[in-house]
Tab-separated table of C-alpha atoms and ligand atoms in Angstrom:
chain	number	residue	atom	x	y	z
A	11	UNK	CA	94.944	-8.022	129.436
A	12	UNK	CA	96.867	-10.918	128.306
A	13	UNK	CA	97.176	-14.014	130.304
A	14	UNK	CA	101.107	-15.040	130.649
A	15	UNK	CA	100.384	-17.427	133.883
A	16	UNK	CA	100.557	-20.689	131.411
A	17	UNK	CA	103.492	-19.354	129.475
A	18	UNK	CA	105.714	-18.216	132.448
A	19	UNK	CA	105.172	-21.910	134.236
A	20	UNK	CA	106.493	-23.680	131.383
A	21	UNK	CA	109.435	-21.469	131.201
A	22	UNK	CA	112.035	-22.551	133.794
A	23	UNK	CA	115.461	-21.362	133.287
A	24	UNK	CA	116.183	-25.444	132.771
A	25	UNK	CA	113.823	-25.712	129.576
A	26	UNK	CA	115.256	-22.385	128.077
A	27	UNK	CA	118.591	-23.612	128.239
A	28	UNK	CA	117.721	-27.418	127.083
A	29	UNK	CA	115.839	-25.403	124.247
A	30	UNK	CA	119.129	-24.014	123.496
A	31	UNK	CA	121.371	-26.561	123.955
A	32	UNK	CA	118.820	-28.304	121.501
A	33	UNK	CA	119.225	-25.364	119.058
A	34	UNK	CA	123.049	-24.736	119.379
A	35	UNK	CA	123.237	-28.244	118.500
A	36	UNK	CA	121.375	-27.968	115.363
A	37	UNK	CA	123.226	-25.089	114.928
A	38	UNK	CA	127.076	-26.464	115.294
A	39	UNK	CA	125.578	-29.388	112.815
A	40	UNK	CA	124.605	-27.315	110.266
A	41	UNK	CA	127.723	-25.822	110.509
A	42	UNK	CA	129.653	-28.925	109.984
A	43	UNK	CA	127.893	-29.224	106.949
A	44	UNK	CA	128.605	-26.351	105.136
A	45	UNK	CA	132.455	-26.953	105.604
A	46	UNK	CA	132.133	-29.761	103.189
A	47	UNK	CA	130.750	-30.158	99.673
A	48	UNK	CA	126.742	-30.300	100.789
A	49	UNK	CA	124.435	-31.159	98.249
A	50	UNK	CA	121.663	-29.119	97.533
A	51	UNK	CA	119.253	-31.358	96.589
A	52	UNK	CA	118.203	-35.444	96.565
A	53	UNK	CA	120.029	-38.055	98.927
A	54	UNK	CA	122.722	-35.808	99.523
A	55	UNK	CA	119.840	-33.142	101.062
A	56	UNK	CA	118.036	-35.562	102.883
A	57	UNK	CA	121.195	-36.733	104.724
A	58	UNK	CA	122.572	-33.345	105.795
A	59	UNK	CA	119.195	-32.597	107.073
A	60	UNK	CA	119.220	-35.501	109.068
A	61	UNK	CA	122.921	-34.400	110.299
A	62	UNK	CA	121.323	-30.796	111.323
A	63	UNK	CA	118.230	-32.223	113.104
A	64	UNK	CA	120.928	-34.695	114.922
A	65	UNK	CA	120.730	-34.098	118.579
A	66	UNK	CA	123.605	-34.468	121.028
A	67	UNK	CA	123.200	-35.412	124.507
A	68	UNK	CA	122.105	-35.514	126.996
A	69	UNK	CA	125.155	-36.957	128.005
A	70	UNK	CA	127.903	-35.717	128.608
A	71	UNK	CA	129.816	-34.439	125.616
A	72	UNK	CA	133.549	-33.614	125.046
A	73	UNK	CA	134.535	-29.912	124.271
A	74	UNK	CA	137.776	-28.125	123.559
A	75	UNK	CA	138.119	-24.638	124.876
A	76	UNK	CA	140.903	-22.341	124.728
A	77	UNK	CA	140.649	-21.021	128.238
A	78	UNK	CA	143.618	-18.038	128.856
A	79	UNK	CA	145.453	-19.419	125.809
A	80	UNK	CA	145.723	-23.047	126.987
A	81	UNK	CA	143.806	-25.804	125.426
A	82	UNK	CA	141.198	-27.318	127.675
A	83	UNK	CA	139.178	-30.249	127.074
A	84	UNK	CA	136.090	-30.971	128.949
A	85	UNK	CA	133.092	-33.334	129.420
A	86	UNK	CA	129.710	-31.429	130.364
A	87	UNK	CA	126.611	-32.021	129.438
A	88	UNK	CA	125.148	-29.789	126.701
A	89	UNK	CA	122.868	-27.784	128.943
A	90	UNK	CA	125.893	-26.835	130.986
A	91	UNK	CA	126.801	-23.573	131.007
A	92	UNK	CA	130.080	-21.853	130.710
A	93	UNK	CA	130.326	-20.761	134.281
A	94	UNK	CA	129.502	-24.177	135.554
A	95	UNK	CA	132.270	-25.840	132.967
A	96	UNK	CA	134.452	-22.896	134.072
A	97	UNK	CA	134.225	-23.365	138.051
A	98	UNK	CA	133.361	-27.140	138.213
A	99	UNK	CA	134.947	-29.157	135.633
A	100	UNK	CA	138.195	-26.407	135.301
A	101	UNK	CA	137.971	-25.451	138.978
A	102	UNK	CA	138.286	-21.788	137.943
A	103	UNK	CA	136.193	-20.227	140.360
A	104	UNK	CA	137.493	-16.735	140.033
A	105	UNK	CA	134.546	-15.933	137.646
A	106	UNK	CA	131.835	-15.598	140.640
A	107	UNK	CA	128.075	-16.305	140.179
A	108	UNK	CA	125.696	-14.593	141.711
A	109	UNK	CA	121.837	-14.127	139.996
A	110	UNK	CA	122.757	-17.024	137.550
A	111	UNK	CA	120.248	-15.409	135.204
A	112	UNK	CA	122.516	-12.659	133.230
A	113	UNK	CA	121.072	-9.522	135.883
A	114	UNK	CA	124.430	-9.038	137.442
A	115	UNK	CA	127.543	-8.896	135.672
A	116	UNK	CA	129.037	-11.114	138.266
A	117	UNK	CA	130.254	-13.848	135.848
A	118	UNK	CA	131.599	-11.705	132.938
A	119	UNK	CA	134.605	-13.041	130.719
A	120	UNK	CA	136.148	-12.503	127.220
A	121	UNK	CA	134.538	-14.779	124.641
A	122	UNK	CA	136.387	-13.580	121.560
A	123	UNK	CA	137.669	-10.469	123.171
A	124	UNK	CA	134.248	-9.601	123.625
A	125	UNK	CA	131.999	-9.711	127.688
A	126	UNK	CA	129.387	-11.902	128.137
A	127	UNK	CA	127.924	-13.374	131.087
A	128	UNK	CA	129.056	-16.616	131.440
A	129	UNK	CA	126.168	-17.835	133.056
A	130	UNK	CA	123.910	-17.414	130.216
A	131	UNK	CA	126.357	-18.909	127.536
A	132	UNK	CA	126.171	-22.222	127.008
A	133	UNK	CA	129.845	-24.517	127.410
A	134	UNK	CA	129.098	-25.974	123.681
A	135	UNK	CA	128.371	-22.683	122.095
A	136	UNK	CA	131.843	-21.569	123.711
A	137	UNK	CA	133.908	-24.440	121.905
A	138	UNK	CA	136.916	-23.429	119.684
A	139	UNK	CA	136.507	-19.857	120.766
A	140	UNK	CA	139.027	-17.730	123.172
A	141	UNK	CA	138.049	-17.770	126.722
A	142	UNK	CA	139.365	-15.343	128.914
A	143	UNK	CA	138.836	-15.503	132.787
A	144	UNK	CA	140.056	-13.375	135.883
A	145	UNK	CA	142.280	-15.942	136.284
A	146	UNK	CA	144.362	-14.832	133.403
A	147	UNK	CA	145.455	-11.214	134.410
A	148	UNK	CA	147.716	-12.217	136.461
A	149	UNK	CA	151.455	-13.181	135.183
A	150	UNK	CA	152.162	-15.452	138.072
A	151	UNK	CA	152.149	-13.495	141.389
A	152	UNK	CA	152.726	-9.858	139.511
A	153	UNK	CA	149.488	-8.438	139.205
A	154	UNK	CA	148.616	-6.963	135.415
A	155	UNK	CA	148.289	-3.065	135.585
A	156	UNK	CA	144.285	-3.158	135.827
A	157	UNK	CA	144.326	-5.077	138.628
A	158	UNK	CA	147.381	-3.022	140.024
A	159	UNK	CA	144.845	0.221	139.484
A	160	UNK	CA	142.510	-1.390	141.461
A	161	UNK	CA	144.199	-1.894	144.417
A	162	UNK	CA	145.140	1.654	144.366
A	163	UNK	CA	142.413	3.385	143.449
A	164	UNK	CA	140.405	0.852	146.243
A	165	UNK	CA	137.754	-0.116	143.817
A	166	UNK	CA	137.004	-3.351	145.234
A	167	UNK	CA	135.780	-3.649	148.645
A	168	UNK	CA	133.276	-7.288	149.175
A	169	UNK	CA	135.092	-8.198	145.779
A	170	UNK	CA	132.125	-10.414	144.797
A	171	UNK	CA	131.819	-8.396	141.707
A	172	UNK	CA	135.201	-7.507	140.903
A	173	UNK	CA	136.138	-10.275	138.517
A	174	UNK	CA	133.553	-9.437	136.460
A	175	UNK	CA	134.195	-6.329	136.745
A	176	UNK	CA	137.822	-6.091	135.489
A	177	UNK	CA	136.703	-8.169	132.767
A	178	UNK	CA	134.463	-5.877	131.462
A	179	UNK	CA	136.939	-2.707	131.947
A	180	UNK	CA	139.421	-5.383	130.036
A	181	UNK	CA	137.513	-5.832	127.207
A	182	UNK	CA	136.543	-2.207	127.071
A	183	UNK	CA	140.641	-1.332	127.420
A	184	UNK	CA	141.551	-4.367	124.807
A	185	UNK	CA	139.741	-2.137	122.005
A	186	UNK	CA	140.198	1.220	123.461
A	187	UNK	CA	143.316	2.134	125.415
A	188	UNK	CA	142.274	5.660	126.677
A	189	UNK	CA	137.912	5.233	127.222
A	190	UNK	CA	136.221	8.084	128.287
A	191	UNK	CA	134.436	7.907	131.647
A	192	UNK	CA	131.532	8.142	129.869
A	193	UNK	CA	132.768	4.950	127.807
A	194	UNK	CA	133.776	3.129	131.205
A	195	UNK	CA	130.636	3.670	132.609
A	196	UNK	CA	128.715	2.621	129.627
A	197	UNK	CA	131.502	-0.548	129.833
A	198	UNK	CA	130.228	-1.919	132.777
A	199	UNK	CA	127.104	-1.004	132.860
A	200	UNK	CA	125.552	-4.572	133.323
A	201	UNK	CA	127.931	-4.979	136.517
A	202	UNK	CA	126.121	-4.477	139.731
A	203	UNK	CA	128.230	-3.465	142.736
A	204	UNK	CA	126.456	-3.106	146.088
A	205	UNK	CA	129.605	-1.652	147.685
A	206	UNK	CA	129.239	1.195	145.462
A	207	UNK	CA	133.104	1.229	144.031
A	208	UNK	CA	131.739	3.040	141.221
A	209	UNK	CA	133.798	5.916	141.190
A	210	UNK	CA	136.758	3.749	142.250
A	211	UNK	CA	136.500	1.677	139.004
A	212	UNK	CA	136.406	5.165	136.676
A	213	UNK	CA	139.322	5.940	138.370
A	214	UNK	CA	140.979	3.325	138.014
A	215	UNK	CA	140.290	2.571	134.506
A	216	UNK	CA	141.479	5.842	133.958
A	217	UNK	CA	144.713	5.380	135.661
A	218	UNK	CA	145.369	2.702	133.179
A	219	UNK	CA	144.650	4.927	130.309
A	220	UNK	CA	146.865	7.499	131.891
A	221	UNK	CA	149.854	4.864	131.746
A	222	UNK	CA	149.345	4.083	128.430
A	223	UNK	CA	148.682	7.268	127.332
A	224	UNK	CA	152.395	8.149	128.954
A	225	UNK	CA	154.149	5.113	127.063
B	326	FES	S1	125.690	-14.547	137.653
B	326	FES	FE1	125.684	-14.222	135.528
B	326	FES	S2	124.791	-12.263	135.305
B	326	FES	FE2	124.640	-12.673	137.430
B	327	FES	S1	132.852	-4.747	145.751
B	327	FES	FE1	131.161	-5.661	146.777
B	327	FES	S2	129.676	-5.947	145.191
B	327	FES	FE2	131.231	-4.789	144.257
């Protein structure tokens, strides 16, 4: 049987994510690059290799997100995820975090319409891109209709998983106004709710798709 004991040890969650960081860097560099004229080979090669291999960091680095359609600019370090920029340098602690290791659903919000758990994206890798958080349902004090179908159908209950959990039946309703159950189940799928509002969440879901589906 194979021996993982060494492997697991050096693994922390800390060294994945400066492993990352490390790589997303290299990444967003080599990026850079290929906006511009690169040449392929000679001087010119050397020096955009040294541009890709650049690494940024550890300190603190600044970042422009578009969180809920405003322009936000923050300083995080580049192993800082985009939970922690979210709740501590934007104080937007709607997006909740539970397992901090992408088991739960907890922390789900739009990255490009799309869910992902925010505590397993990095803050650097979310730069330039749309961010959407619970925070931006709401218009003001009016509730948007999701949330409005949640309250009626009583498909929150501790709440620690709802935000997540609308954002997920967001995105799903963003690119597919009348889902299936079998589609809203599939939908949230990676949230875990220990209350059990399952059934409370297909319902309301599908109250939204029933309004739509109206006019
Ligand atoms: S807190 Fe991110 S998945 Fe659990
Ligand atoms: S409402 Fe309590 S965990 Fe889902």
């Amino acid at each position: 049987m194979a021996d993982h004991s060494k492997r697991d040890k050096g693994l922390s969650r800390r060294s994945f994510l400066r492993s990352a960081s490390a790589g997303a860097a290299a990444a967003a560099a080599a990026c850079s690059t290929t906006s511009k004229n690169k040449p392929k080979s000679g001087k010119g090669a050397t020096t955009a290799a040294a541009q890709r291999d650049a690494v940024i960091g550890p300190q603190g680095v600044a970042l422009e997100l578009e969180v809920n359609g405003a322009k936000r600019t923050v300083t995080v370090e580049t192993r800082t995820t985009l939970a922690e920029a979210l709740r501590g340098a934007l104080d937007l602690t709607g997006t909740k975090v539970a397992c901090d290791r992408g088991a739960c659903g907890a922390c789900t919000v739009l990255l490009d319409g799309a869910p992902v758990c925010s505590c397993l994206t990095l803050a650097v890798d979310a730069a330039g891109r749309r961010v959407q958080t619970v925070e931006g349902l709401a218009a003001g004090d009016k509730l948007s209709p999701l949330q409005q179908a949640f309250v009626e159908c009583d498909a929150t209950q501790c709440g620690y998983c709802t935000p997540g959990m609308l954002m997920s039946c967001k995105g799903l309703l963003d690119r597919n106004p009348r889902p299936s159950e079998a589609e809203v189940r599939a939908a949230v799928a990676g949230n875990l709710c220990r209350c059990g509002t399952y059934p409370h969440v297909f319902a309301a879901v599908a109250r939204v798709g029933a309004s739509k589906a109206k006019g």
